[in-house]
Coordinates of C-alpha atoms in Angstrom, one line a residue:
X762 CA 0.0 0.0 0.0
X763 CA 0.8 3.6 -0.7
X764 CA 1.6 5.7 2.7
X765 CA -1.2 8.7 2.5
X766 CA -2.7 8.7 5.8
X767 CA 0.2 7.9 8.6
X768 CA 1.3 4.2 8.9
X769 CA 2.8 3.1 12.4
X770 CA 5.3 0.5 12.3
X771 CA 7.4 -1.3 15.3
X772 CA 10.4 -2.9 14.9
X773 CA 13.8 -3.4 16.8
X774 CA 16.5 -2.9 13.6
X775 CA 16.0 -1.3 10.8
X776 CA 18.2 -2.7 7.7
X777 CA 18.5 -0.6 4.8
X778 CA 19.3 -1.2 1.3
X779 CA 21.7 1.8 -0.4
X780 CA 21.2 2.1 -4.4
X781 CA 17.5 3.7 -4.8
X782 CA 16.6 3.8 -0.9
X783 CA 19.5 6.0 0.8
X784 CA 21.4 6.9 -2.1
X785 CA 20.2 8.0 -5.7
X786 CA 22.9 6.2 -8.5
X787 CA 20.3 5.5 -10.9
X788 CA 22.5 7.7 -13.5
X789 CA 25.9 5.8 -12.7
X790 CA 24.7 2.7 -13.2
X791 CA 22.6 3.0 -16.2
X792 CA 26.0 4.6 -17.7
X793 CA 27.8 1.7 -16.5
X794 CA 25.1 -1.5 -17.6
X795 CA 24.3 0.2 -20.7
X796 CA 27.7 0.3 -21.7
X797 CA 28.0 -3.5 -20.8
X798 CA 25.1 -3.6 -22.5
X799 CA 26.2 -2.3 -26.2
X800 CA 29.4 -4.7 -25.6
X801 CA 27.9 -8.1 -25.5
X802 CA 25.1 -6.8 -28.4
X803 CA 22.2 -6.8 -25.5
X804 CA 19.4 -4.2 -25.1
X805 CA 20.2 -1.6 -22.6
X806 CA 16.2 -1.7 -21.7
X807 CA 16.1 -4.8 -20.9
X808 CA 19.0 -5.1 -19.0
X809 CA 18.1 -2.6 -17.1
X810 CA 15.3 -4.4 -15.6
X811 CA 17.9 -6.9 -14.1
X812 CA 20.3 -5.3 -12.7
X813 CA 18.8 -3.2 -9.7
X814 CA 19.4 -4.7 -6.7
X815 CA 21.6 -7.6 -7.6
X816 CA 25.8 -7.9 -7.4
X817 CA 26.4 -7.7 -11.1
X818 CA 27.8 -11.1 -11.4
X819 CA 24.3 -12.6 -10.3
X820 CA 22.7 -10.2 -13.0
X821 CA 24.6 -11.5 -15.4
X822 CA 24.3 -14.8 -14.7
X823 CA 20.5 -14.1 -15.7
X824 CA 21.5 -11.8 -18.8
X825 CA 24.0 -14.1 -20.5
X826 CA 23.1 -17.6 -19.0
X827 CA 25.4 -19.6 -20.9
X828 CA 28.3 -17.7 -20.1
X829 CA 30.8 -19.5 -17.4
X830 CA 30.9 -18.1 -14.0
X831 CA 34.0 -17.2 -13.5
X832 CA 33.2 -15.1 -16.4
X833 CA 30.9 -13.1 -14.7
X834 CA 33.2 -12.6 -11.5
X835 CA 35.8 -11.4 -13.3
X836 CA 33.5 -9.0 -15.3
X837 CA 31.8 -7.9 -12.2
X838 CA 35.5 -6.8 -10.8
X839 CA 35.7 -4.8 -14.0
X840 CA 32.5 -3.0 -13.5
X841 CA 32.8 -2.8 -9.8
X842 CA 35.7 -0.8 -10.3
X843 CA 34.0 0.9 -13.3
X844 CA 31.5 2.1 -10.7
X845 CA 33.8 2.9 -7.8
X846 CA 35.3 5.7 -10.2
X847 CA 32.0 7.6 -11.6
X848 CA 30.3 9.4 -8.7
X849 CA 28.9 11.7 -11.3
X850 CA 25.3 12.9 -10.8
X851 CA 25.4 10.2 -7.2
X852 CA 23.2 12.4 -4.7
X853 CA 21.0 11.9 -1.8
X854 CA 17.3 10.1 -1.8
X855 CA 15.6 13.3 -0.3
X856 CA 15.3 12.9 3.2
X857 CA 18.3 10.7 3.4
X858 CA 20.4 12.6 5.8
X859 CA 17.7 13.7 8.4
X860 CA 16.6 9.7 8.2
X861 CA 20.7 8.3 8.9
X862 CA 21.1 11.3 11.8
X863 CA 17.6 10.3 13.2
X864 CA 18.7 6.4 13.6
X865 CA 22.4 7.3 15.5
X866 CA 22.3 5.2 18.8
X867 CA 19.7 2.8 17.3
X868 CA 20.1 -0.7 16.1
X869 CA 20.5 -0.5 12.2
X870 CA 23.0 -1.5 9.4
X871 CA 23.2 -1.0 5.6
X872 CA 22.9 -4.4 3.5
X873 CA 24.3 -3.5 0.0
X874 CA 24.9 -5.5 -2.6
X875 CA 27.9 -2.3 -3.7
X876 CA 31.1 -4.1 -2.6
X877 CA 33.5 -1.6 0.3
X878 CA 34.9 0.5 -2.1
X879 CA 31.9 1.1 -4.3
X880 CA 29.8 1.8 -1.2
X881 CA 31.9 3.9 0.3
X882 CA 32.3 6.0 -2.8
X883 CA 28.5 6.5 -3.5
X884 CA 27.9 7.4 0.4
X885 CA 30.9 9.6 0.5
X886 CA 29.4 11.2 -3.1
X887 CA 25.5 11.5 -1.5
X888 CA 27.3 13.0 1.7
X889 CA 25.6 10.9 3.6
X890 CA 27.4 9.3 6.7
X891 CA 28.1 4.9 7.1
X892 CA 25.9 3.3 9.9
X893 CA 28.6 1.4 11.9
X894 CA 27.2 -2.3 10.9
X895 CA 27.3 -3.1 7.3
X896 CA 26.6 -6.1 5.2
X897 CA 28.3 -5.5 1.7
X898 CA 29.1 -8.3 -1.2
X899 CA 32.3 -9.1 0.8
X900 CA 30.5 -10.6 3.5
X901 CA 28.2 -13.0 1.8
X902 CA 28.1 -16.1 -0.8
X903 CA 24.7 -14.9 -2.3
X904 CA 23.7 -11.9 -3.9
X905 CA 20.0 -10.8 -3.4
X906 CA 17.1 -11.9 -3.8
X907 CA 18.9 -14.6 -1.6
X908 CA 17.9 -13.6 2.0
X909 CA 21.8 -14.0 3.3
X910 CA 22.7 -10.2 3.5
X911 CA 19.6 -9.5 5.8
X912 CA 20.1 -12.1 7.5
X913 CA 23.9 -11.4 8.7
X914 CA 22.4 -8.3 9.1
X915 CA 19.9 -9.2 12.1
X916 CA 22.5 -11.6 13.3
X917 CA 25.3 -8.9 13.6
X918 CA 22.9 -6.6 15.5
X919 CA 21.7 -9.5 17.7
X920 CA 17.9 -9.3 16.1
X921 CA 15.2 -11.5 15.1
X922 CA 14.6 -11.1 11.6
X923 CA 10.5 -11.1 12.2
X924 CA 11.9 -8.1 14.1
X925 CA 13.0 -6.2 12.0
X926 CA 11.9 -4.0 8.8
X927 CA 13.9 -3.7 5.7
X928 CA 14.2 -0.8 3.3
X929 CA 14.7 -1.5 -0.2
X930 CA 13.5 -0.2 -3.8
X931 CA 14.2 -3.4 -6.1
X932 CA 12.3 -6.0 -6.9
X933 CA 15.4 -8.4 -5.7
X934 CA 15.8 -6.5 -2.7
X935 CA 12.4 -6.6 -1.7
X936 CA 12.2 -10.3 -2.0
X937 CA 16.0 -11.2 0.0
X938 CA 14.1 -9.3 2.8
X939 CA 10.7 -11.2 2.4
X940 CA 12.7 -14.3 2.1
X941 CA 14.7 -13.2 5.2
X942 CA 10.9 -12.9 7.4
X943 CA 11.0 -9.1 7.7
X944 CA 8.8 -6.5 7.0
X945 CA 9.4 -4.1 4.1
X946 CA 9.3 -0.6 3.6
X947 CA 9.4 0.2 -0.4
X948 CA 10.8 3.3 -1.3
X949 CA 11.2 5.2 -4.9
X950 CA 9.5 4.6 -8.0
X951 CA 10.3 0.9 -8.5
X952 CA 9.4 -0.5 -4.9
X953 CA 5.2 -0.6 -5.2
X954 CA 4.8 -3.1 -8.1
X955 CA 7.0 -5.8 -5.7
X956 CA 4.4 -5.5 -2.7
X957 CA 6.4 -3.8 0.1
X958 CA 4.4 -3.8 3.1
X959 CA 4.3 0.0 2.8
X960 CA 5.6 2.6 -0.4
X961 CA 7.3 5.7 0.2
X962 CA 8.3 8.2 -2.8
X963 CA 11.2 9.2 -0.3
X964 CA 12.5 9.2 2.8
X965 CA 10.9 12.8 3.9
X966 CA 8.1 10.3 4.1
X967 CA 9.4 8.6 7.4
X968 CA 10.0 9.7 10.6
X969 CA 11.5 7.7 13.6
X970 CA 10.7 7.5 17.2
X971 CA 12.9 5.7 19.6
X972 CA 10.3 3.2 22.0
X973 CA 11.5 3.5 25.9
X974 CA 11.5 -0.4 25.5
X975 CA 14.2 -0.8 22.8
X976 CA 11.8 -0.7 19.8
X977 CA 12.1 1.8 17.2
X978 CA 8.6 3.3 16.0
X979 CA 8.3 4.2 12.3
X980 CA 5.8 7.2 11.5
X981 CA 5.2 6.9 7.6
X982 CA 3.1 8.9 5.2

């Protein structure tokens, strides 16, 4: 459902996705994919619907499915590094700072699938400051949809996954965090045809209240 009238949610972690939820890259990557596009002869539209949300080796996997993997590992390193270097047009989602300043001393990570360096770039480039637990693709053996990165999430803040909401804008995000038992909050312009629990357009959208016993209260709409 769309947040118009104010939605009350309870949780006790909040794990949030970074491409399309904290940080807008949209334009970096489509430079990067559609380039990667145009060199293996693929339509840069339809790749496009792939790759948000995924470690780019897993979206290729689905793009070029006869290709080894190693293949795809080794191109991902290329286009990882690819995306590391162009921060250009990488801002804020609107809201994004207030929403990060508003969570400091509560339990929350970020669960990218950006590797350190790329994540660290885009945040740096969005001025927007690291949460202190992060799950990035270094840490785990599946990219989303898998549930694994929400889960080492939860586990690293000592949380029950039922206990916890997610935000995310993909359609691969959205399920890892369904798979994972959490509750979703969708955010942007590609969250509301995957059934989030709630939509946002942005992040000026949410507001956060810190329960006396431990829980986090989400005010959205």
């Amino acid at each position: 459902m769309t947040a118009t009238a104010t939605t009350v949610l309870t949780a006790r972690a909040l794990l949030l996705d970074m491409d399309g939820t904290l940080v807008n890259s949209d334009a970096a990557v489509e430079r990067v994919w559609r380039r990667w596009a145009d060199r293996h002869g693929l339509d840069g539209d339809e790749v496009m619907k792939v790759v948000h949300g995924r470690q780019g080796y897993a979206s290729m996997a689905l793009l070029l499915p006869d290709r080894p993997m190693e293949q795809n590992h080794a191109d991902n390193a290329r286009m990882l590094a690819e995306e590391t270097a162009d921060t250009e047009g990488v801002v804020a989602i609107p809201g994004a700072p207030e929403f990060l300043a508003s969570l400091r001393g509560l339990p929350h990570a970020l669960v990218t699938s950006a590797d350190v360096p790329l994540s660290t770039a885009r945040m740096a480039a969005a001025g927007l400051a690291q949460p202190d637990v992060r799950v990035t693709a270094e840490s785990v053996g599946a990219s989303k949809p898998d549930p694994e990165g929400f889960l080492k999430g939860a586990a690293e803040l000592g949380v029950d996954p039922a206990d916890c909401i997610a935000f995310e804008d993909s359609g691969a995000g959205i399920a890892a965090a369904r798979a994972a038992g959490m509750r979703v909050v969708g955010v942007g312009p590609r969250a509301g045809v995957h059934a989030p629990d709630v939509v946002v357009e942005d992040l000026t959208r949410v507001r956060v209240e810190a329960g006396g016993d431990g829980t986090v209260r989400l005010h959205i709409g």
